[in-house]
Tab-separated table of C-alpha atoms in Angstrom:
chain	number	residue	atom	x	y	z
A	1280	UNK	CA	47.025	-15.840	58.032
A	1281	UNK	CA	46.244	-15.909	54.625
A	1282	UNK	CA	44.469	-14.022	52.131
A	1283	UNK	CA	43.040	-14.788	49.336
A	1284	UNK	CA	41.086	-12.734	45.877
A	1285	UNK	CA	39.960	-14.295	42.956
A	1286	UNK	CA	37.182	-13.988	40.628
A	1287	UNK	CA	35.139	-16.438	39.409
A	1288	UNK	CA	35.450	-17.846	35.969
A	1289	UNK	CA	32.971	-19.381	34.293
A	1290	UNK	CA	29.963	-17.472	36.167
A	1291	UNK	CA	29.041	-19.221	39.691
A	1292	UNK	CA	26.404	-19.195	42.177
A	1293	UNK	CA	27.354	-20.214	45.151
A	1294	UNK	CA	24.408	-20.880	47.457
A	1295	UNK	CA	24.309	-20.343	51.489
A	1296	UNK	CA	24.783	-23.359	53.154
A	1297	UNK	CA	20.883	-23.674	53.851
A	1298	UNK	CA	19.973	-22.068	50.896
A	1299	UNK	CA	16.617	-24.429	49.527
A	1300	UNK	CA	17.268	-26.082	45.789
A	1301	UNK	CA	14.170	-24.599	44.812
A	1302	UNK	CA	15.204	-21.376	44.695
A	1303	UNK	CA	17.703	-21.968	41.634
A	1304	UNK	CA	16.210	-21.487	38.235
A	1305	UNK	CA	18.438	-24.528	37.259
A	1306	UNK	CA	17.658	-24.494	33.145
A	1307	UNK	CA	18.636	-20.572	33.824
A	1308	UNK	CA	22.294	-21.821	34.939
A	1309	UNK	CA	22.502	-24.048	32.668
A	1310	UNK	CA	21.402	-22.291	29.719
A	1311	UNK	CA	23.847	-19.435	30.869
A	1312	UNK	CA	26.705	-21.861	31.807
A	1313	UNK	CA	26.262	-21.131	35.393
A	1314	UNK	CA	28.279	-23.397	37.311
A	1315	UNK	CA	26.284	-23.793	40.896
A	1316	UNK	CA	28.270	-24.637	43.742
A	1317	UNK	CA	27.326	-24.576	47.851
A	1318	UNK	CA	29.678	-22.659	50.598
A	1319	UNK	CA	30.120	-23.339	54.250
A	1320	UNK	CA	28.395	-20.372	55.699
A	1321	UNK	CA	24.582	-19.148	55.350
A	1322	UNK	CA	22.603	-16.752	53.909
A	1323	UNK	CA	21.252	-16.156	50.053
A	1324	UNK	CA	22.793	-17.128	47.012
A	1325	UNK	CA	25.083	-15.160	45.421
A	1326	UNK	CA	25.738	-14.379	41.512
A	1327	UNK	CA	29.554	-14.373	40.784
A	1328	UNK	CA	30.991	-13.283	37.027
A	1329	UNK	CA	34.528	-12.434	35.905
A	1330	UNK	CA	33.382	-8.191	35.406
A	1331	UNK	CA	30.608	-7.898	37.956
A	1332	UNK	CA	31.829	-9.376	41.277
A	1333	UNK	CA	35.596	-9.210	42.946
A	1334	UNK	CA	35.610	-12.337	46.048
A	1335	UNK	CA	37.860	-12.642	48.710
A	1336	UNK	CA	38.567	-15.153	51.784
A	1337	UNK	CA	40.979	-14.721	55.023
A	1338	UNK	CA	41.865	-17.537	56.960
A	1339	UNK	CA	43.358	-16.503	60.587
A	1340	UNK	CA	44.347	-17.954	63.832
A	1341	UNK	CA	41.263	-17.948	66.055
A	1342	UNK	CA	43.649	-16.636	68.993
A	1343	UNK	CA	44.882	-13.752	66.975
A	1344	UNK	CA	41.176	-11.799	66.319
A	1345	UNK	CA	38.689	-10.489	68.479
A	1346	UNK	CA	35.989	-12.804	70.139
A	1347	UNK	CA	33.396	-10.973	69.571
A	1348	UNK	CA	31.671	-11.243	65.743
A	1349	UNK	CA	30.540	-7.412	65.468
A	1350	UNK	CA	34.452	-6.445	66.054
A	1351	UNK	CA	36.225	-9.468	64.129
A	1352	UNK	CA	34.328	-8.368	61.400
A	1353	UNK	CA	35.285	-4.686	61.501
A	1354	UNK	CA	39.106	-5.802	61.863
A	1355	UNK	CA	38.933	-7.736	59.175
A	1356	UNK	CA	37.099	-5.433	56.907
A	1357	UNK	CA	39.525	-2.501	57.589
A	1358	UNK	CA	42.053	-3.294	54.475
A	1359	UNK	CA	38.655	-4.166	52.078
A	1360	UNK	CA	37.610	-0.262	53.052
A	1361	UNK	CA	40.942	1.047	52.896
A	1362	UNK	CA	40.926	-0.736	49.586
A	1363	UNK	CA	37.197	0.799	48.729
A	1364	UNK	CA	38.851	4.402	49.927
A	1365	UNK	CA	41.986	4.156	47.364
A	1366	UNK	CA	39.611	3.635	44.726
A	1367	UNK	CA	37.561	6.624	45.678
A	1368	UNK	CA	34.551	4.597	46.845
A	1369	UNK	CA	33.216	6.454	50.156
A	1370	UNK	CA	32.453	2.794	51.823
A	1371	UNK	CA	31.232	2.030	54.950
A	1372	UNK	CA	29.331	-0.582	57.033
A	1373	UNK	CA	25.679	0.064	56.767
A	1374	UNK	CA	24.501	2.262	59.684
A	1375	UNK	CA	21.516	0.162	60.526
A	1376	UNK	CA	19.677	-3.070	59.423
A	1377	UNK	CA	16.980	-2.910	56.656
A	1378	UNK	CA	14.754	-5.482	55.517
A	1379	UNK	CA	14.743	-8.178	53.315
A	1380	UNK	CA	13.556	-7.741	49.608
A	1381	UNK	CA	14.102	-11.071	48.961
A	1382	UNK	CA	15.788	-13.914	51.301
A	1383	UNK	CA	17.033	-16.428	48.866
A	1384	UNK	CA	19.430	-13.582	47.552
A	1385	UNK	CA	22.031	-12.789	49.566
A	1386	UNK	CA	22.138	-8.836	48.436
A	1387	UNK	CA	18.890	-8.475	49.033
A	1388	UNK	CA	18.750	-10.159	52.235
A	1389	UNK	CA	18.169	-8.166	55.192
A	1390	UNK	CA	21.430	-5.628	55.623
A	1391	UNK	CA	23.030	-5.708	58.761
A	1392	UNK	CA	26.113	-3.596	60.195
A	1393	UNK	CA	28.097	-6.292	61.065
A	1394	UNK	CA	28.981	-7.613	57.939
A	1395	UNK	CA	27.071	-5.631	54.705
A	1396	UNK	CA	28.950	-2.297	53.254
A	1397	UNK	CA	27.241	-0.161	51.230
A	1398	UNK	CA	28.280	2.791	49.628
A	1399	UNK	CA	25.938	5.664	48.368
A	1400	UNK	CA	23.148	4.366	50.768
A	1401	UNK	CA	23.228	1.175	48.443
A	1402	UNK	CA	24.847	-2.730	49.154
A	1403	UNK	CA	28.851	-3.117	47.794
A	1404	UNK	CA	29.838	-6.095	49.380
A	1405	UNK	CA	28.543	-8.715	52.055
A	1406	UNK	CA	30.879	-10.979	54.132
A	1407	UNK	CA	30.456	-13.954	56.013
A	1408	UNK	CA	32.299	-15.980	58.424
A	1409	UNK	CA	32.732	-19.364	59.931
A	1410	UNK	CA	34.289	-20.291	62.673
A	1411	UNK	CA	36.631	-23.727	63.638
A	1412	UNK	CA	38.004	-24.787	66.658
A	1413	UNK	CA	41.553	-22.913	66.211
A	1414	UNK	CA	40.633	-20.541	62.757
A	1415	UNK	CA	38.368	-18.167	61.776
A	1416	UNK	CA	37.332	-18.202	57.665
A	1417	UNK	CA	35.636	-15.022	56.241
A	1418	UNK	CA	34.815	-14.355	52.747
A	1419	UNK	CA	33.026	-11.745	50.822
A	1420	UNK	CA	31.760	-10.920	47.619
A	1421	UNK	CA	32.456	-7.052	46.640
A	1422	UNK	CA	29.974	-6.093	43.594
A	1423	UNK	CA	32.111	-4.321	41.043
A	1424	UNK	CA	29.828	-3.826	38.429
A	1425	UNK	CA	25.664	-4.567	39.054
A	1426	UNK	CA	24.814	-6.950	36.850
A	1427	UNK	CA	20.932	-7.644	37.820
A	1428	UNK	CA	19.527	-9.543	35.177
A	1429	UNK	CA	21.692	-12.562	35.668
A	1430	UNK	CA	21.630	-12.514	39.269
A	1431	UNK	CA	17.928	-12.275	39.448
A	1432	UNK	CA	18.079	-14.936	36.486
A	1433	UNK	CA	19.301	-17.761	38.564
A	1434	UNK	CA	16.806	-17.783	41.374
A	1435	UNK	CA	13.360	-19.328	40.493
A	1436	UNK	CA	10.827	-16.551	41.068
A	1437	UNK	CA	12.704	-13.599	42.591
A	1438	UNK	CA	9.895	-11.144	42.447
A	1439	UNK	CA	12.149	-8.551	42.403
A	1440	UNK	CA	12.293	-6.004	39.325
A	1441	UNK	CA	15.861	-5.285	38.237
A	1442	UNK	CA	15.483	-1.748	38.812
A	1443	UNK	CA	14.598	-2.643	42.386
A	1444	UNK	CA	17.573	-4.791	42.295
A	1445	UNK	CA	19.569	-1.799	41.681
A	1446	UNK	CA	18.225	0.397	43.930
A	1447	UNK	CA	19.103	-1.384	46.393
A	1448	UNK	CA	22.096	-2.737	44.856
A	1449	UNK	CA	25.591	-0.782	43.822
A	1450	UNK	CA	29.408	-1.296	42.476
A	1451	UNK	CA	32.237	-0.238	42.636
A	1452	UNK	CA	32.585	1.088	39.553
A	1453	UNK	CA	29.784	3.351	39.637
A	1454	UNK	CA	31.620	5.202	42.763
A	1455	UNK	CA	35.013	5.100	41.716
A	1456	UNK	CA	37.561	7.651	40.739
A	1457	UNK	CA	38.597	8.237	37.087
């Protein structure tokens, strides 16, 4: 097993592995020094900076975890809530799926309880997995500070409002302690 966090440095959007080009405002990124990169698993794209997002992968035997998705996901999620819970961050998975605001965005996809957190009623972190023939990869991104304009800045026409973005959208640092 291994674990790994890091944080992304310069700025990064990594797009889900189906993700269309056409969704990246590409001058944007490059105009901001957004590097743009493409992961293994699906879903929106996601905006990655060194103060606004914390990112994290786990690579485990496949024999070692649960079969089942819904329940490999809450094992491996336990230490990132634990983690949520030192901090003071009353985290959680969300209770029930919500809609989409916007699919090319991965935090404002639609939320489901098998792999979105939110805390305060809002998104705090969205995991993924993929599976191989003997290991299991999951990573997440875990919002630390909501930075909306730049993360609706890289898509091409979001038609989503930053304050929208942040209603649905929230960090850690806005729940923590101290």
């Amino acid at each position: 097993r291994t674990l790994r966090v890091y944080r992304w440095e310069p700025s990064c959007l990594s797009m889900g592995y189906r993700q269309e080009p056409a969704t990246v405002d590409w001058a944007f990124c490059e105009r901001e020094g957004v590097d743009v990169t493409r992961r293994q698993t699906g879903g929106g794209g996601i905006y990655h900076d060194a103060f606004g997002d914390v990112s994290y992968s786990i690579v485990a035997p496949k024999a070692e975890l649960p079969g089942k998705l819904m329940d490999c996901y809450r094992l491996l999620l336990r230490p990132v809530l634990a983690a949520f819970a030192r901090l003071g961050v009353d985290a959680d998975f969300v209770p029930e799926e919500r809609p989409a605001l916007y699919e090319p965005a991965c935090y404002l996809r639609a939320l489901h309880p098998a792999h979105d957190l939110v805390a305060g009623d809002r998104k705090v972190a969205g995991n993924a997995q993929y599976r191989r023939k003997d290991a299991v990869v999951q990573h997440g991104s875990l919002t630390y500070a909501v930075r909306a304009e730049p993360h609706l800045g890289i898509f091409s026409n979001p038609g989503v409002s930053a304050e929208a973005f942040r209603d649905r959208v929230t960090g850690i640092a806005e729940h923590a302690d101290g």
